[in-house]
Short mmCIF file of C-alpha atoms and ligand atoms in Angstrom, two decimals:
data_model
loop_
_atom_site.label_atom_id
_atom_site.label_comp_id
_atom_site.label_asym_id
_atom_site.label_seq_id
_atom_site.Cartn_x
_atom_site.Cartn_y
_atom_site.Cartn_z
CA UNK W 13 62.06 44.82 -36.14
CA UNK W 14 61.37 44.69 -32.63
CA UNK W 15 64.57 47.03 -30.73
CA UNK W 16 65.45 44.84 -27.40
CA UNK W 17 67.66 45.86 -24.11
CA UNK W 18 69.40 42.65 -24.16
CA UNK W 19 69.89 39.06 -25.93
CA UNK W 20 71.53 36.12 -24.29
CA UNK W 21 72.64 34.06 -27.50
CA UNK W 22 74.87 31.04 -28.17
CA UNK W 23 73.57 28.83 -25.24
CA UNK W 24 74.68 25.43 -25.88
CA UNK W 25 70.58 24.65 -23.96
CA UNK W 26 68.08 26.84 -23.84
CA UNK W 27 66.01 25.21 -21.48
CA UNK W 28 62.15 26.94 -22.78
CA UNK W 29 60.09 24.24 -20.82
CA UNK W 30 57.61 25.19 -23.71
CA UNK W 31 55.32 21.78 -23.63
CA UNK W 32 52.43 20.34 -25.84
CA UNK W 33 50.33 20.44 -21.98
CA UNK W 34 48.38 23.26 -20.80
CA UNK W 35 48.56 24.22 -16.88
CA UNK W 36 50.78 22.33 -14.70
CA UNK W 37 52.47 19.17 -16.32
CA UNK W 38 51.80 15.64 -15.19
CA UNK W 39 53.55 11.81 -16.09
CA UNK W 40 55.90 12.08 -19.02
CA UNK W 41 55.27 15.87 -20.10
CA UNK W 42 56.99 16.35 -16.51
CA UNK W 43 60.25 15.58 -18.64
CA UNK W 44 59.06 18.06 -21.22
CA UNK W 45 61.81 20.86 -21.07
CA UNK W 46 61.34 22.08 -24.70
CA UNK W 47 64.89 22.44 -25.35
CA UNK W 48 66.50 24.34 -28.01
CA UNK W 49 70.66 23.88 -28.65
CA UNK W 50 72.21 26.94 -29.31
CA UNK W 51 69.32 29.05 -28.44
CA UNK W 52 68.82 32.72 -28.01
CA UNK W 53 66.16 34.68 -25.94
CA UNK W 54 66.18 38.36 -26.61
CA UNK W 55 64.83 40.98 -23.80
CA UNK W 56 62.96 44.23 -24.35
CA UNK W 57 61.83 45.78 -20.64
CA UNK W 58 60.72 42.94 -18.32
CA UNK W 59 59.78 40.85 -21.44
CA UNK W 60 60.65 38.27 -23.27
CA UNK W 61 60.27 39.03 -26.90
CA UNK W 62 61.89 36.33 -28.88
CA UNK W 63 62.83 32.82 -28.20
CA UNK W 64 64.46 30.38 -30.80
CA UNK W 65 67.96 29.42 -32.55
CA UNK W 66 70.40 32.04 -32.22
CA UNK W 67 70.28 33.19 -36.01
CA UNK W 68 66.50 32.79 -35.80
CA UNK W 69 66.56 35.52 -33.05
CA UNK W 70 69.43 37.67 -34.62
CA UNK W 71 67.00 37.37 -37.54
CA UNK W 72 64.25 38.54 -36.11
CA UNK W 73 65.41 41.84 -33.67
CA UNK W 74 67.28 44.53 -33.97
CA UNK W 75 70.46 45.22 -31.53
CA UNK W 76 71.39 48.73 -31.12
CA UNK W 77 73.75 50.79 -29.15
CA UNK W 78 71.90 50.09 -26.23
CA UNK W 79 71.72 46.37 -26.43
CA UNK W 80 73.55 44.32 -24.21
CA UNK W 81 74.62 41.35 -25.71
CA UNK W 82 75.39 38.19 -23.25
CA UNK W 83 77.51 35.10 -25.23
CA UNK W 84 75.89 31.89 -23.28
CA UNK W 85 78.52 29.61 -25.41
CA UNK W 86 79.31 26.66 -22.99
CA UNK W 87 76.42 27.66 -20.87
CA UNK W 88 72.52 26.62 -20.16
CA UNK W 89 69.95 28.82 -19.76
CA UNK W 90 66.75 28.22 -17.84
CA UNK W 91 63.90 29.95 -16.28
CA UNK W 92 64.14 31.14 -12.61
CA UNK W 93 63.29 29.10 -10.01
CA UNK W 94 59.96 29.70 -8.40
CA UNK W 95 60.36 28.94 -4.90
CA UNK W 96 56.83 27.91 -4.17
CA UNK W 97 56.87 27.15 -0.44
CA UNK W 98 59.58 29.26 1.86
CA UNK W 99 59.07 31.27 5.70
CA UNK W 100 62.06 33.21 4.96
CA UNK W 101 60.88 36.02 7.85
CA UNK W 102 62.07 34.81 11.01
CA UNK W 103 64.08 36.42 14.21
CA UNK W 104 66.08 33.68 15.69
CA UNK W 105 68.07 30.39 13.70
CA UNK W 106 67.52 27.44 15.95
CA UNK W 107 70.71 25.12 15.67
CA UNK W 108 70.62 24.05 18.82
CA UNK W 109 67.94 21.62 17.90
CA UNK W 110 69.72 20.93 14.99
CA UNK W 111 72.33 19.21 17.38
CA UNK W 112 69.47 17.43 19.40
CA UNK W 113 67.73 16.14 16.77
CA UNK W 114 71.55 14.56 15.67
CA UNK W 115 71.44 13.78 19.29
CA UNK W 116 67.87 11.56 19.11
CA UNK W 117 65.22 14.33 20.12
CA UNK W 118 62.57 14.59 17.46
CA UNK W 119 60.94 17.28 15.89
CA UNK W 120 58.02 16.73 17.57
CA UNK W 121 60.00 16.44 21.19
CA UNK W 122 61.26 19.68 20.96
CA UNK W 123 58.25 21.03 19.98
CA UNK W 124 56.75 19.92 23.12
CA UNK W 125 59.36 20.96 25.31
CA UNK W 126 58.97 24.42 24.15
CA UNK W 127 61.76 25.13 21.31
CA UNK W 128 60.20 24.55 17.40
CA UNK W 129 58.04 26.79 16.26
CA UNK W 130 57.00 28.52 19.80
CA UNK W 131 60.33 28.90 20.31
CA UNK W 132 60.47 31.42 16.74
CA UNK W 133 57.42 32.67 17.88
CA UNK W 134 59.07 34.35 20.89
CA UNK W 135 61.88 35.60 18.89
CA UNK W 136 59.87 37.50 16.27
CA UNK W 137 57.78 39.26 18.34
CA UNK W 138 60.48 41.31 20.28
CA UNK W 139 61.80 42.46 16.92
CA UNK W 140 60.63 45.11 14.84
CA UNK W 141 59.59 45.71 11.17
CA UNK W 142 62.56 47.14 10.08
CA UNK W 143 65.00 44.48 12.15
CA UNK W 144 62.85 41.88 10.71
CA UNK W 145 64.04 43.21 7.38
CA UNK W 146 67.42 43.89 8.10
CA UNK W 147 67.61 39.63 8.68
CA UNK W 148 65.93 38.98 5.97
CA UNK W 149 67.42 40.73 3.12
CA UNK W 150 70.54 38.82 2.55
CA UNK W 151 68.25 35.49 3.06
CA UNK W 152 67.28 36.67 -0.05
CA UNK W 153 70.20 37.58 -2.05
CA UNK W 154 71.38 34.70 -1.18
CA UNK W 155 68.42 32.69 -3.06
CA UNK W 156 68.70 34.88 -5.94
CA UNK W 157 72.39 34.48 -6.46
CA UNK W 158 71.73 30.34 -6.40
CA UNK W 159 68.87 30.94 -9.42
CA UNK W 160 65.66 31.79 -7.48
CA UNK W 161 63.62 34.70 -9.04
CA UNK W 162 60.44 34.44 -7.02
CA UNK W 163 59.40 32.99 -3.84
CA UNK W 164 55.86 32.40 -2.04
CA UNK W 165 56.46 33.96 1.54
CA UNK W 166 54.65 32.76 4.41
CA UNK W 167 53.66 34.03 7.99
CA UNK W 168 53.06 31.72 10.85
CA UNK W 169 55.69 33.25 13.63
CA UNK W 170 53.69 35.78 15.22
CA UNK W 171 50.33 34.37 15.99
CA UNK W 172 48.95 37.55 16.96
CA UNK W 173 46.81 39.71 15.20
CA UNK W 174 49.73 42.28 15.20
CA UNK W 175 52.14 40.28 15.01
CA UNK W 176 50.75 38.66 11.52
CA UNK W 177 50.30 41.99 10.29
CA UNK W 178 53.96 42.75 10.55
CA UNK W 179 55.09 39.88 9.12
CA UNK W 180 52.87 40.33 6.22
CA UNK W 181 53.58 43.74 5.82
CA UNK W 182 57.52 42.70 6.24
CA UNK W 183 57.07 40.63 3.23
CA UNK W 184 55.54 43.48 1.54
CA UNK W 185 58.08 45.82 2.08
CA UNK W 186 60.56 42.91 1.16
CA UNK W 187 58.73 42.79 -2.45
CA UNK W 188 59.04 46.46 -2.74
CA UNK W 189 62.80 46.85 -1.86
CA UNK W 190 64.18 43.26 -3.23
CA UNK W 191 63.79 42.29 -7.17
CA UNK W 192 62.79 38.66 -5.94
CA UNK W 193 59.07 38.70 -6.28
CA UNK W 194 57.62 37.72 -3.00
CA UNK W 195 53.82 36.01 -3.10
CA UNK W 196 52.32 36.34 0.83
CA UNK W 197 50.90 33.66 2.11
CA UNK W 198 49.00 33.81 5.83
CA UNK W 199 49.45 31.15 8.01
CA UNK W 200 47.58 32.14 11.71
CA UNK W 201 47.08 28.36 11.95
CA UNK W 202 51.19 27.28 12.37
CA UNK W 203 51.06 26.46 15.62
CA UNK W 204 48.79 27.75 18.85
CA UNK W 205 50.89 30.07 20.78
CA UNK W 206 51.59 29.77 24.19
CA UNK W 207 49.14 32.01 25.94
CA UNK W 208 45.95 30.12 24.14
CA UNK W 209 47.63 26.65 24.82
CA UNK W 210 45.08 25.29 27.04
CA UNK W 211 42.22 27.20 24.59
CA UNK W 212 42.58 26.95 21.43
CA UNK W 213 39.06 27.17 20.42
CA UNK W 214 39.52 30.97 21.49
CA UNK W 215 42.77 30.95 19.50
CA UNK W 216 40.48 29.73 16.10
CA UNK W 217 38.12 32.00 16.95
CA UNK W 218 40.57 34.56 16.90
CA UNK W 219 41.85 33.62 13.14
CA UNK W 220 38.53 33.32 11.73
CA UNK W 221 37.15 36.39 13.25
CA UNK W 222 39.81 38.78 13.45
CA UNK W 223 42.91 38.05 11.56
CA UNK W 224 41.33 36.32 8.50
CA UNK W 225 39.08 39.78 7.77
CA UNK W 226 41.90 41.91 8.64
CA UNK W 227 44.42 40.15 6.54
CA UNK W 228 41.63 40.13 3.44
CA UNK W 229 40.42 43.60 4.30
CA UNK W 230 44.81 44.98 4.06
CA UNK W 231 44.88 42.89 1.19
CA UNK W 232 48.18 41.46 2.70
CA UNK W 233 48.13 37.44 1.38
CA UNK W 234 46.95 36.24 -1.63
CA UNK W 235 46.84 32.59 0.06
CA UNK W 236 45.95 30.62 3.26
CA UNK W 237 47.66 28.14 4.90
CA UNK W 238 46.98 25.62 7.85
CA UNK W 239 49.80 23.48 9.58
CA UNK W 240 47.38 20.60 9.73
CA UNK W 241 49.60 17.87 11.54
CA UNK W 242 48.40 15.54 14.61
CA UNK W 243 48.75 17.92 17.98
CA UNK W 244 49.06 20.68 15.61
CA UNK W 245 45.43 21.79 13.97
CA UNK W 246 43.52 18.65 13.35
CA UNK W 247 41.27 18.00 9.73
CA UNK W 248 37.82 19.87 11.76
CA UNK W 249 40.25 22.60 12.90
CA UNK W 250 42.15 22.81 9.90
CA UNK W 251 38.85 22.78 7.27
CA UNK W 252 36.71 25.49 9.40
CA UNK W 253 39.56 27.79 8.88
CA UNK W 254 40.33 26.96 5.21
CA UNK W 255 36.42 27.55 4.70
CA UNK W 256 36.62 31.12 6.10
CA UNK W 257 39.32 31.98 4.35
CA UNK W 258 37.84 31.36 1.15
CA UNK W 259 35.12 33.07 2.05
CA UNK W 260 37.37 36.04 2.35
CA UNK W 261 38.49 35.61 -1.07
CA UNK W 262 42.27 33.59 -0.36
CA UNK W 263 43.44 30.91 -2.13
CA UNK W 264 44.19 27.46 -0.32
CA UNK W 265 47.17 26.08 0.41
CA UNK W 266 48.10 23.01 3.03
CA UNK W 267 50.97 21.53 5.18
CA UNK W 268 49.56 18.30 5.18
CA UNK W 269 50.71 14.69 6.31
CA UNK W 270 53.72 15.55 6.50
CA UNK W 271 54.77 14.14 10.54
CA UNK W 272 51.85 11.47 10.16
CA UNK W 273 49.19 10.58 7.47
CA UNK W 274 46.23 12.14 9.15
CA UNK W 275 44.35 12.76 5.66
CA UNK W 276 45.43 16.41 5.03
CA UNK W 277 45.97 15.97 1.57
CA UNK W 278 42.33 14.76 1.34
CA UNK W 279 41.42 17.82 2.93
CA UNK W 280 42.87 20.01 0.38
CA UNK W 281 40.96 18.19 -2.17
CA UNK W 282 37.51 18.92 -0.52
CA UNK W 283 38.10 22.44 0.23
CA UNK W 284 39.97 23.22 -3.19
CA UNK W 285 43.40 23.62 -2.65
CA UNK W 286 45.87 25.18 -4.97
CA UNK W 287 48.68 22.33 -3.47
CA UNK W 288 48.70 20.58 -0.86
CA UNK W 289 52.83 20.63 0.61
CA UNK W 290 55.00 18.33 2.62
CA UNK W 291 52.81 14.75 1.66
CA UNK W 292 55.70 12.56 3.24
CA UNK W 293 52.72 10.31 4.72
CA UNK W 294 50.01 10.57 1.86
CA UNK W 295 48.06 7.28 0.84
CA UNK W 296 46.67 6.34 -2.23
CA UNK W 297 43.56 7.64 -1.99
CA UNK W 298 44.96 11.12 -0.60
CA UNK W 299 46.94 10.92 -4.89
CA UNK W 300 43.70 9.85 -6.28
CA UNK W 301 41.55 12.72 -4.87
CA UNK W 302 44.23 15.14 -5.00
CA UNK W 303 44.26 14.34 -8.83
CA UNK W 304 40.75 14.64 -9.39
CA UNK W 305 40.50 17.84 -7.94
CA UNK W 306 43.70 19.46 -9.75
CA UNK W 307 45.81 20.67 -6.48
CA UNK W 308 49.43 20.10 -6.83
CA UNK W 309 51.84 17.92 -4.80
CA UNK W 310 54.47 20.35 -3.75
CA UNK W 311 57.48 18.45 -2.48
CA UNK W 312 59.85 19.62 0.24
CA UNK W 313 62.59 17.14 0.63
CA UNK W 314 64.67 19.74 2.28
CA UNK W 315 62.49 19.39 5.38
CA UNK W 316 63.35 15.56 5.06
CA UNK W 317 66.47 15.93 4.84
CA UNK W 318 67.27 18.62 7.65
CA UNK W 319 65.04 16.65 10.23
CA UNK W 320 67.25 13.82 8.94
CA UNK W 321 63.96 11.35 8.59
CA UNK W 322 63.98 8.89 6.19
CA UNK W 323 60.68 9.12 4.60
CA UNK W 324 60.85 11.58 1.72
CA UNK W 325 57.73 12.32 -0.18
CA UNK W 326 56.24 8.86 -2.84
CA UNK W 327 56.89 10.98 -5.78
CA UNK W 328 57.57 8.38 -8.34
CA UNK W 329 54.20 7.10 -7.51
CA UNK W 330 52.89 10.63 -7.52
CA UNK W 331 54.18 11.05 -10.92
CA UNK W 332 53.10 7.57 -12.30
CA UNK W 333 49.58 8.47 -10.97
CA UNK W 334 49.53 11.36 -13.13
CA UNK W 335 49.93 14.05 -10.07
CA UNK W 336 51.04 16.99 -10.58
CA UNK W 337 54.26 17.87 -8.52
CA UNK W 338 56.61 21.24 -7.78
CA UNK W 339 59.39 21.40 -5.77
CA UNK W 340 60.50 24.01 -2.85
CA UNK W 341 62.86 24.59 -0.10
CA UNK W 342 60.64 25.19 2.87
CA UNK W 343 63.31 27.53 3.81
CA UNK W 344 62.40 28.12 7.21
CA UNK W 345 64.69 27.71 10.50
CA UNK W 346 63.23 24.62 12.02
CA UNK W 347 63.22 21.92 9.72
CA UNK W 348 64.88 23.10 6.39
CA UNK W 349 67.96 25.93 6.47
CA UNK W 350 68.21 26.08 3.29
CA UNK W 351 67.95 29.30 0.60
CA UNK W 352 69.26 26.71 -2.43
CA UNK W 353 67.00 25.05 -4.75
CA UNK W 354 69.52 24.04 -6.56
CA UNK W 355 70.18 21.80 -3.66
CA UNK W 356 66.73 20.53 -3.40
CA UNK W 357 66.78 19.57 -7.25
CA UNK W 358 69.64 17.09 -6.08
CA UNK W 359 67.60 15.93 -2.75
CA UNK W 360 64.21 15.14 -5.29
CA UNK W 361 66.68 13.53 -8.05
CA UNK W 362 68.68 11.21 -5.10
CA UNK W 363 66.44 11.10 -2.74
CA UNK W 364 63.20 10.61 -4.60
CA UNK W 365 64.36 9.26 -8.05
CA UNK W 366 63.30 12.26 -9.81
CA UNK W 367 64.89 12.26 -12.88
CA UNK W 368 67.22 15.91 -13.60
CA UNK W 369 64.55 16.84 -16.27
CA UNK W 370 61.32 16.19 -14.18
CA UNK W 371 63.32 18.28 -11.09
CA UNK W 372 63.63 21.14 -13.22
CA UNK W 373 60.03 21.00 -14.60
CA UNK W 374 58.65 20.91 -10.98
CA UNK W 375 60.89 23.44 -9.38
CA UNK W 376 60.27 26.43 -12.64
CA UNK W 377 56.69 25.97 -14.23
CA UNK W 378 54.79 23.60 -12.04
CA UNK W 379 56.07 25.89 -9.00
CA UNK W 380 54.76 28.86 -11.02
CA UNK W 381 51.29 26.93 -11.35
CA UNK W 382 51.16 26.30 -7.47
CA UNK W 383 51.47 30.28 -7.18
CA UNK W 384 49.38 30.58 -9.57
CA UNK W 385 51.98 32.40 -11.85
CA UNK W 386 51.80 29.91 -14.83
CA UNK W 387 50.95 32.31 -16.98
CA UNK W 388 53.41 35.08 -16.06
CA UNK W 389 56.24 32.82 -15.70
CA UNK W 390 58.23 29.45 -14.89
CA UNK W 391 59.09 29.52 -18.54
CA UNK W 392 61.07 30.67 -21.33
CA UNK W 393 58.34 31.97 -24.16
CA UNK W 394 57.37 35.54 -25.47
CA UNK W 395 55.15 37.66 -23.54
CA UNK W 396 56.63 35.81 -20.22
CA UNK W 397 58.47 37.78 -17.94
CA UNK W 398 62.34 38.19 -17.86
CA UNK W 399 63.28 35.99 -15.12
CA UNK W 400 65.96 33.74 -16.47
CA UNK W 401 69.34 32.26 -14.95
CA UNK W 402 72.89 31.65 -16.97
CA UNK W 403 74.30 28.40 -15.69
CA UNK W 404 77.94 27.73 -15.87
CA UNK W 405 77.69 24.00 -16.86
CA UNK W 406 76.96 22.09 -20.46
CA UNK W 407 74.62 20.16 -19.77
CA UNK W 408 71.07 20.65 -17.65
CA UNK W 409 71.52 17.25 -16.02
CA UNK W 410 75.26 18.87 -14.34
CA UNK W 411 73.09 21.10 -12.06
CA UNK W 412 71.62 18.52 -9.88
CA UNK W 413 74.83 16.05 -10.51
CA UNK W 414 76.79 18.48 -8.97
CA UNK W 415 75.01 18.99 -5.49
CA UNK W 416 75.99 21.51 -2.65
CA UNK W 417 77.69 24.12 -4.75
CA UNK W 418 77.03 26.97 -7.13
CA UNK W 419 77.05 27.09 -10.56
CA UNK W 420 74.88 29.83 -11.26
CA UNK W 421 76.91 32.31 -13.83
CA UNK W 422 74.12 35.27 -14.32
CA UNK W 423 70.43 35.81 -12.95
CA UNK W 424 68.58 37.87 -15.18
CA UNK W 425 65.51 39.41 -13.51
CA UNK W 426 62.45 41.39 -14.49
CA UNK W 427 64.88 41.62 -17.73
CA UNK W 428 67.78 43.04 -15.65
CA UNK W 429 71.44 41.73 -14.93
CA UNK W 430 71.78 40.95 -11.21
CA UNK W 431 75.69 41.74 -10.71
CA UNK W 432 77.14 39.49 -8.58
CA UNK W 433 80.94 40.31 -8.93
CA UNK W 434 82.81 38.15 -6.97
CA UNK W 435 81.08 34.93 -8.21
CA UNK W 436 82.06 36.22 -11.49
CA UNK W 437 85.55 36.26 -10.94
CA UNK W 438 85.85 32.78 -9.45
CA UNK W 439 83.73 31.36 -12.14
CA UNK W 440 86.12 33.19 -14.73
CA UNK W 441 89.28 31.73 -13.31
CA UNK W 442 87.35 28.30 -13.26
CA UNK W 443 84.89 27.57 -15.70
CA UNK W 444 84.62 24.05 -15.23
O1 LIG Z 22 57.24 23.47 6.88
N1 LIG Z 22 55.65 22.16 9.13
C1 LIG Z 22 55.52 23.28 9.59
N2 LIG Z 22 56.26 24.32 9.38
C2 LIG Z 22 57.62 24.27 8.99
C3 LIG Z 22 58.51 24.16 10.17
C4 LIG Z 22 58.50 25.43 10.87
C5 LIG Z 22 59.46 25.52 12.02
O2 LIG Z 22 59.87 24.49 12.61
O3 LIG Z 22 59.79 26.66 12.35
C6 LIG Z 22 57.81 23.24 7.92
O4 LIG Z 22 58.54 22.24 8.05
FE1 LIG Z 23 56.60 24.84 5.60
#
């Protein structure tokens, strides 16, 4: 008998999102969530070593003085979140646009007038790595104690060499000191800064020659990423630096028609994206070829929402089409302030029809696949890693029903009980 660290047992769900489809799930296997009523997962390390009915796993391991023992009665139990698209590294929070967008300014207006992402740009690079740090740490407590276990990080606010180096090493130090697992992305090609404004050829240049190599060479970012948005980097722009990157060995990623439907996601299809993010303005053809090709549709209705647009991503026709789709919170300070996917899961169920089931699917495995963790984790099955979360509800569908608050009870990560005490005693003294 296998001797474990710790069992959660009695959960009235235990969400495994075990499913009959390999690799990321499409159409009506996007509802698969594998569930199993009173279900039991026992621990040993960072592993998951048993998953079934709670006497099936009491059956099967053996608890000693050691074990902890967590009673889930009343409760649900999924997989962490995967937060597949966030810039949680930034200097400065920006809600004075906020109020001018509420005002009538767009995005795009203040961009121009020299706040959006410039105006982050400025911010950052007067602060140092350890300040940079400092703001970012309870960013990401606070994602962890709302269910999120691991989160793709991006650059894109220092558009220097330097400056992308300490970002990315930022985010590395952030993975080292923080149990959320942080996945770098670069992302030279967020805006053109200021001083290359009326050269930006010299400003690609400068990506593909310099910061691409350097960034492979430091082994800093595992992907690539290109804003590719009209005024931004345009489909030429955006595909010569996609093409060096993976020539330097990164994986692809895309913000792509997400102001405008300028054929990013068609983009990602040629060069071989992983996904292909934002897609508020994708056509059919952009689905069709983003299908064929396997990247994923990763939705960001967060970004709808804070901009306060109307058009949120076509995902219902995404999903009939057989796309594959994840959800994030584009956590960044422009366009989506938000550390909560729980939050998002109610934006993609109210705002995209999304059904609670398909939400939860996108936002655990399918975001796992688009960081091309599906095999470590995004689900509940043995040989996964430890990255689970207690919910204080009945019933899965409760969690999105229930927007704008927190029902998390534990997060369990790499195997280990996050303590969270004062949650704990609310939730006690209320635990409906
Ligand atoms: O994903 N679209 C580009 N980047 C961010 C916004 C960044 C910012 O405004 O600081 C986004 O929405
Ligand atoms: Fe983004």
């Amino acid at each position: 008998m296998e001797s474990i660290n710790l069992i959660i047992k009695n959960a009235c769900q235990l969400l495994t999102l075990r499913s009959g489809q390999k690799g990321p799930r499409t159409g009506e296997h996007l509802a698969d969530l594998g569930i199993i009523e009173n279900g039991a997962v026992a621990i040993s390390g960072d592993k998951i070593v048993a998953v079934g009915k709670t006497n099936e796993v009491l059956g099967k391991v053996s608890i000693g003085k050691k074990t902890k023992v967590i009673d889930a009665k009343n409760k649900v139990v999924l997989p962490g979140f995967v937060d597949c698209h966030t810039h949680p590294v930034f200097a400065n929070t920006r809600e004075d646009e906020f109020e001018m967008r509420i005002k009538g300014k767009t995005y795009q207006e203040i961009a121009a007038s020299g706040g959006g992402i410039k105006s982050s740009v400025k911010a950052l690079r007067s602060k140092s790595k350890k300040e940079l740090i400092q703001l970012a740490l309870p960013r990401l407590d606070r994602m962890l104690s709302y269910g999120t276990t691991t989160i793709e990080a991006k650059s894109g606010y220092g558009l220097s060499l330097e400056d992308e180096i300490k970002m990315l090493e930022v985010i590395k130090e952030l993975n080292k000191i923080h149990p959320i697992d942080l996945i770098p992305t670069f992302l030279g090609a967020h805006e053109i800064p200021e001083e290359y404004k009326n050269n930006r050829k010299e400003y690609i240049k400068l990506i593909i020659e310099k910061m691409i190599p350097e960034v492979a060479k430091r082994k800093l970012a595992v992907f690539c990423d290109v804003f590719c948005e009209k005024g931004i980097f345009d489909i030429e722009e955006s595909r010569e630096i996609l093409k060096a990157a993976k020539n330097h060995g990164f994986k692809l990623k895309l913000h792509a028609d997400q102001l405008s439907s300028l054929g990013g996601s068609k983009l990602a299809a040629e060069v071989g994206a992983i996904s292909a993010d934002h897609l508020e303005f994708i056509d059919d053809d952009g689905i069709e070829k983003m299908k064929k090709s396997g990247v994923i549709g990763v939705l960001l209705p967060g970004a709808c929402f804070g901009l306060g647009i109307k058009e949120y991503p076509p995902a219902r026709k995404m999903i009939e089409r057989g796309l594959p789709v994840a959800l994030a919170t584009d956590f960044n300070p422009g366009s989506s302030m938000t550390e909560s996917m729980p939050m998002i899961l109610s934006l993609a169920c109210l705002m995209m029809r999304m059904t609670p089931a398909e939400a939860i699917v996108a936002s655990t495995i399918n975001s796992a696949y688009a960081v091309n963790k599906g095999n470590e984790i995004g689900s509940i099955e043995v040989g996964k890693k430890a990255d689970l979360v207690i919910w204080n509800v009945q019933n899965y569908k409760e969690i999105p029903y229930r927007y704008g608050v927190n029902l998390v009870d534990h997060v369990i990560k790499n195997g280990e009980i996050i303590p969270a005490p004062h949650r704990q005693d609310l939730t006690r003294r209320n635990p409906v």
